[in-house]
Coordinates of C-alpha atoms in Angstrom, one line a residue:
Chain A
X5 CA 23.4 6.2 -0.4
X6 CA 24.2 5.4 -3.4
X7 CA 27.2 2.3 -5.2
X8 CA 29.7 4.3 -4.2
X9 CA 29.5 3.3 -0.2
X10 CA 27.9 0.0 -0.8
X11 CA 30.7 -2.1 -2.0
X12 CA 31.8 -5.5 -1.2
X13 CA 35.0 -7.0 -1.1
X14 CA 35.4 -11.7 -1.5
X15 CA 36.5 -11.2 2.4
X16 CA 33.4 -9.7 3.7
X17 CA 31.6 -12.2 0.8
X18 CA 32.8 -14.5 3.3
X19 CA 30.9 -13.7 6.3
X20 CA 27.6 -13.6 4.9
X21 CA 25.3 -15.8 6.1
X22 CA 22.7 -18.5 4.7
X23 CA 19.6 -16.6 3.3
X24 CA 21.3 -12.7 4.1
X25 CA 20.9 -10.9 1.2
X26 CA 24.7 -9.1 0.7
X27 CA 23.1 -5.3 0.0
X28 CA 22.0 -5.5 3.8
X29 CA 26.2 -5.8 4.6
X30 CA 27.4 -3.7 1.9
X31 CA 24.6 -0.7 2.6
X32 CA 22.5 -1.5 5.7
X33 CA 21.1 2.0 6.0
X34 CA 19.1 0.8 2.7
X35 CA 18.1 -2.8 4.4
X36 CA 18.1 -2.7 7.4
X37 CA 14.4 -2.7 7.8
X38 CA 14.2 -4.7 5.3
X39 CA 13.8 -8.2 6.2
X40 CA 12.9 -7.5 10.1
X41 CA 9.8 -9.7 11.1
X42 CA 7.5 -6.2 11.6
X43 CA 7.9 -5.1 8.0
X44 CA 6.9 -6.4 4.8
X45 CA 8.6 -4.9 1.0
X46 CA 6.1 -4.3 -1.3
X47 CA 7.7 -3.6 -5.2
X48 CA 4.4 -2.4 -7.1
X49 CA 3.7 0.2 -10.4
X50 CA 3.1 3.7 -9.4
X51 CA -0.8 3.9 -8.7
X52 CA -0.7 0.4 -7.4
X53 CA -2.0 0.4 -3.1
X54 CA 0.3 -2.5 -1.0
X55 CA -0.8 -4.1 1.7
X56 CA 0.2 -6.8 3.5
X57 CA 2.7 -8.4 0.5
X58 CA 0.0 -7.8 -2.6
X59 CA -0.5 -5.2 -4.5
X60 CA -3.4 -4.1 -5.4
X61 CA -5.1 -1.3 -8.7
X62 CA -8.5 -0.4 -8.6
X63 CA -9.4 0.3 -11.1
X64 CA -11.4 3.9 -12.3
X65 CA -13.4 2.2 -15.2
X66 CA -15.9 -0.3 -15.5
X67 CA -16.0 -3.1 -17.7
X68 CA -16.7 -6.8 -17.2
X69 CA -15.8 -9.3 -15.9
X70 CA -13.9 -11.2 -18.7
X71 CA -12.5 -7.5 -20.4
X72 CA -11.4 -6.3 -16.6
X73 CA -9.7 -10.0 -16.0
X74 CA -8.3 -9.4 -19.1
X75 CA -6.8 -5.6 -17.7
X76 CA -5.3 -7.2 -15.0
X77 CA -3.7 -9.7 -16.8
X78 CA -1.7 -7.1 -19.1
X79 CA -0.1 -5.8 -15.6
X80 CA 1.0 -9.6 -15.6
X81 CA -2.0 -9.4 -12.7
X82 CA -5.3 -10.9 -11.7
X83 CA -8.8 -10.6 -10.9
X84 CA -7.7 -9.8 -6.9
X85 CA -6.7 -13.2 -5.0
X86 CA -8.2 -12.6 -1.7
X87 CA -7.0 -15.1 1.1
X88 CA -7.5 -13.9 4.4
X89 CA -10.6 -11.9 6.2
X90 CA -7.6 -8.8 6.9
X91 CA -6.7 -8.5 2.7
X92 CA -10.8 -9.4 2.4
X93 CA -11.6 -5.9 4.7
X94 CA -9.1 -4.1 3.2
X95 CA -10.4 -4.3 -0.2
X96 CA -14.5 -4.1 0.7
X97 CA -13.5 -0.9 2.3
X98 CA -11.6 0.4 -0.6
X99 CA -14.0 -0.1 -2.5
X100 CA -16.6 1.9 -0.5
X101 CA -20.2 1.7 -2.1
X102 CA -18.7 1.0 -5.4
X103 CA -19.3 -2.5 -6.6
X104 CA -15.6 -3.5 -8.2
X105 CA -15.1 -7.3 -10.0
X106 CA -12.6 -10.0 -7.6
X107 CA -11.3 -12.7 -9.1
X108 CA -14.0 -16.0 -8.6
X109 CA -15.8 -16.6 -11.1
X110 CA -18.0 -19.8 -11.3
X111 CA -17.7 -21.5 -14.7
X112 CA -20.9 -24.4 -15.5
X113 CA -20.2 -27.8 -13.7
X114 CA -17.6 -26.5 -12.3
X115 CA -16.4 -25.3 -8.6
X116 CA -16.0 -21.9 -8.2
X117 CA -12.4 -21.3 -8.3
X118 CA -9.9 -18.3 -7.9
X119 CA -8.4 -16.6 -11.1
X120 CA -5.0 -18.0 -10.0
X121 CA -6.4 -21.5 -11.0
X122 CA -6.9 -22.3 -7.3
X123 CA -10.7 -24.4 -5.6
X124 CA -13.0 -21.3 -3.9
X125 CA -12.9 -23.3 -0.1
X126 CA -15.7 -21.2 0.7
X127 CA -14.4 -19.2 3.7
X128 CA -16.7 -16.0 3.3
X129 CA -20.5 -16.2 1.9
X130 CA -21.6 -16.1 -1.5
X131 CA -24.5 -14.7 -2.1
X132 CA -26.3 -13.8 -5.1
X133 CA -27.1 -15.9 -8.2
X134 CA -24.5 -14.9 -10.4
X135 CA -21.4 -16.9 -12.2
X136 CA -19.1 -13.7 -11.0
X137 CA -18.0 -12.7 -7.9
X138 CA -18.3 -8.7 -6.7
X139 CA -17.0 -6.7 -3.9
X140 CA -18.6 -3.6 -1.6
X141 CA -18.0 -1.9 1.5
X142 CA -21.0 -4.0 2.6
X143 CA -21.8 -7.7 0.5
X144 CA -19.2 -9.8 -1.2
X145 CA -22.7 -10.6 -4.0
X146 CA -21.8 -13.6 -7.3
X147 CA -23.9 -11.6 -10.0
X148 CA -23.8 -11.7 -13.7
X149 CA -20.8 -11.7 -15.5
X150 CA -21.8 -9.6 -17.9
X151 CA -22.5 -6.2 -15.4
X152 CA -20.0 -3.4 -15.9
X153 CA -18.6 -3.0 -12.6
X154 CA -15.4 -1.7 -11.2
X155 CA -12.7 -4.3 -10.3
X156 CA -9.3 -4.9 -8.3
X157 CA -6.4 -6.2 -9.9
X158 CA -4.2 -7.9 -7.4
X159 CA -0.5 -9.7 -7.4
X160 CA 1.9 -10.0 -5.0
X161 CA 4.3 -7.7 -4.3
X162 CA 7.7 -9.3 -4.7
Chain B
X13 CA 17.1 -16.5 -3.7
X14 CA 19.3 -16.5 -1.1
X15 CA 23.1 -15.1 -0.5
X16 CA 24.8 -18.7 -1.8
X17 CA 23.9 -17.0 -5.4
X18 CA 24.3 -13.7 -5.0
X19 CA 28.1 -13.4 -4.8
X20 CA 29.6 -10.5 -5.9
X21 CA 33.6 -10.1 -6.3
X22 CA 35.4 -7.3 -7.0
X23 CA 35.9 -7.5 -10.2
X24 CA 31.9 -7.0 -10.8
X25 CA 31.9 -4.2 -8.5
X26 CA 33.7 -2.0 -10.8
X27 CA 30.7 -2.1 -13.3
X28 CA 28.3 -0.5 -11.1
X29 CA 27.4 3.0 -13.1
X30 CA 26.5 5.7 -10.5
X31 CA 23.5 5.8 -8.0
X32 CA 23.1 1.4 -9.2
X33 CA 22.3 -0.6 -6.0
X34 CA 25.0 -3.0 -5.5
X35 CA 22.1 -5.7 -5.2
X36 CA 21.1 -5.5 -8.4
X37 CA 24.1 -6.5 -9.9
X38 CA 24.0 -10.3 -7.9
X39 CA 20.5 -10.6 -7.7
X40 CA 18.7 -9.7 -10.8
X41 CA 16.0 -11.4 -10.5
X42 CA 15.5 -9.8 -6.5
X43 CA 16.3 -6.4 -7.9
X44 CA 15.3 -5.7 -11.6
X45 CA 11.9 -4.6 -10.9
X46 CA 13.1 -2.1 -7.5
X47 CA 14.8 1.1 -10.0
X48 CA 11.8 0.6 -13.1
X49 CA 10.4 4.2 -13.2
X50 CA 7.4 2.7 -12.9
X51 CA 6.9 1.0 -9.4
X52 CA 8.0 1.7 -6.3
X53 CA 9.6 0.0 -3.3
X54 CA 7.7 0.5 -0.1
X55 CA 9.0 -0.5 3.4
X56 CA 6.0 -0.3 5.7
X57 CA 5.0 -2.4 9.3
X58 CA 3.0 -4.9 8.5
X59 CA -0.7 -3.9 9.0
X60 CA -0.1 -0.6 7.2
X61 CA -1.2 0.6 3.8
X62 CA 2.2 1.8 1.1
X63 CA 1.2 3.9 -1.7
X64 CA 2.7 6.5 -3.8
X65 CA 6.1 6.1 -1.9
X66 CA 4.3 6.8 1.8
X67 CA 2.9 4.6 3.9
X68 CA -0.1 4.8 5.9
X69 CA -1.5 3.6 8.9
X70 CA -5.6 3.6 9.9
X71 CA -6.3 3.6 13.2
X72 CA -9.0 1.4 14.4
X73 CA -10.0 3.5 17.5
X74 CA -10.1 7.1 18.4
X75 CA -8.2 9.3 20.6
X76 CA -7.8 13.5 20.3
X77 CA -5.5 14.7 18.4
X78 CA -2.0 15.4 20.3
X79 CA -3.2 12.1 21.8
X80 CA -3.8 10.6 17.8
X81 CA -0.4 12.5 17.0
X82 CA 1.7 10.1 20.5
X83 CA 0.8 7.7 19.2
X84 CA 1.7 8.0 15.6
X85 CA 5.7 9.6 17.0
X86 CA 5.5 6.0 18.8
X87 CA 6.4 4.4 15.3
X88 CA 8.8 7.5 14.3
X89 CA 5.6 8.6 12.4
X90 CA 3.7 11.7 12.4
X91 CA 0.0 12.6 11.5
X92 CA -0.5 11.9 8.4
X93 CA 0.9 15.1 6.1
X94 CA -0.9 14.7 2.3
X95 CA 1.2 16.8 -0.1
X96 CA -0.5 16.2 -3.8
X97 CA -4.4 15.7 -4.7
X98 CA -3.9 11.9 -5.4
X99 CA -3.0 11.2 -1.6
X100 CA -5.6 13.1 -0.3
X101 CA -7.9 11.2 -3.0
X102 CA -6.9 7.8 -1.4
X103 CA -6.7 8.6 2.1
X104 CA -10.5 10.2 1.5
X105 CA -11.5 7.2 0.0
X106 CA -10.0 4.8 3.2
X107 CA -11.6 6.8 5.5
X108 CA -14.5 6.0 4.8
X109 CA -17.4 7.5 6.9
X110 CA -14.9 8.0 9.8
X111 CA -14.1 11.0 11.1
X112 CA -10.2 10.7 10.6
X113 CA -6.9 13.4 12.3
X114 CA -5.2 14.5 9.6
X115 CA -1.4 15.9 10.8
X116 CA -2.5 19.0 10.1
X117 CA -3.2 21.7 12.8
X118 CA -3.0 25.7 13.5
X119 CA -1.6 26.6 16.9
X120 CA -2.2 29.8 18.4
X121 CA -1.3 32.9 16.2
X122 CA 0.5 30.5 14.1
X123 CA -0.3 29.7 10.8
X124 CA -2.0 26.4 9.1
X125 CA 1.2 23.5 10.0
X126 CA 1.9 20.0 8.5
X127 CA 2.8 17.5 11.7
X128 CA 6.4 17.4 9.3
X129 CA 6.8 21.6 10.4
X130 CA 6.2 22.9 6.9
X131 CA 4.0 26.1 6.9
X132 CA 0.3 24.5 5.3
X133 CA -0.1 25.9 1.0
X134 CA -3.2 26.0 1.6
X135 CA -3.4 24.0 -1.7
X136 CA -7.3 22.2 -0.5
X137 CA -9.7 24.6 0.9
X138 CA -11.0 23.9 5.1
X139 CA -13.9 24.8 6.8
X140 CA -14.9 24.5 9.6
X141 CA -13.8 27.0 12.7
X142 CA -11.1 24.5 14.8
X143 CA -8.2 24.4 15.4
X144 CA -7.2 20.4 14.5
X145 CA -7.6 19.2 11.0
X146 CA -10.1 15.5 10.7
X147 CA -10.6 13.5 6.7
X148 CA -13.5 11.6 5.8
X149 CA -15.0 10.6 2.3
X150 CA -15.9 14.0 1.2
X151 CA -14.8 16.5 4.1
X152 CA -11.6 18.4 5.3
X153 CA -12.4 19.9 8.3
X154 CA -11.0 22.2 11.3
X155 CA -12.5 21.1 14.5
X156 CA -12.3 21.2 17.8
X157 CA -9.0 19.6 18.9
X158 CA -10.1 17.2 22.4
X159 CA -12.5 15.6 19.4
X160 CA -12.1 11.8 20.0
X161 CA -11.8 10.6 16.2
X162 CA -9.5 8.0 14.6
X163 CA -6.6 8.7 12.7
X164 CA -3.8 7.8 9.7
X165 CA -0.1 8.4 10.3
X166 CA 2.0 8.6 7.7
X167 CA 5.7 8.2 7.0
X168 CA 8.0 8.3 4.2
X169 CA 7.9 4.4 2.5
X170 CA 11.9 4.1 2.7

């Protein structure tokens, strides 16, 4: 459906209710599913994977935690911030046997913080004695930040 | 951004070019990334994963090929149709060590066909002597259709 079939008039816009998107009125075929409660809409870069309103990028190369974080920031993302069990299950499963940096770090004399600045509330167990966190299909481990691992970036999908 | 900030007039709609969506003009904050060539937009059911304009569902239980295909059809999908190396790599990686049915089958005296009716053009090698195809992180194998495996559904994301 292109714009020629999606015109709107001032008259029709007066029917819009609070919170509705204009496009829904003009282009029902295009928009009808977008706002249903059992669907999510994701806008992600190509090669990224979307799951539960988040875009994820799994690297094909390895870097230290700091350089991996810099790579993510170049895509306006951070190393992965994970705030639910389902997201963690997804991320561990796709990581497979490869260690992947996520966005959780313990700066000297500080608490554990996510790459978005939020404090980690210890909703999962961390093993290991390092200051940077990596994930594989089995474990979440705090290791030496200078290790060269794969990494996962994340950002909200819209 | 809600509809109150996304109004359109007959005048403004006259600026629309062929192929542009109306919403892009009204709601730039909402739509600016949706049509960029390096992004994709996916509308998928919750719990589904989107990758390269396709929604995927990985089952948590096991069924025969036919019952798995029926489960997918209840979500207006099919067992996974895979038409690129990247899609196959994604699917194998997320499948991990578990065998997952995909939508490729050899009916008696027919050629191999995908669940969407298209003939399989042998772009990957099949091992095994069964009539239904399963995938894990290492192999793509033709096995007995009555085996109880996990499964992957797919459908275009929009």
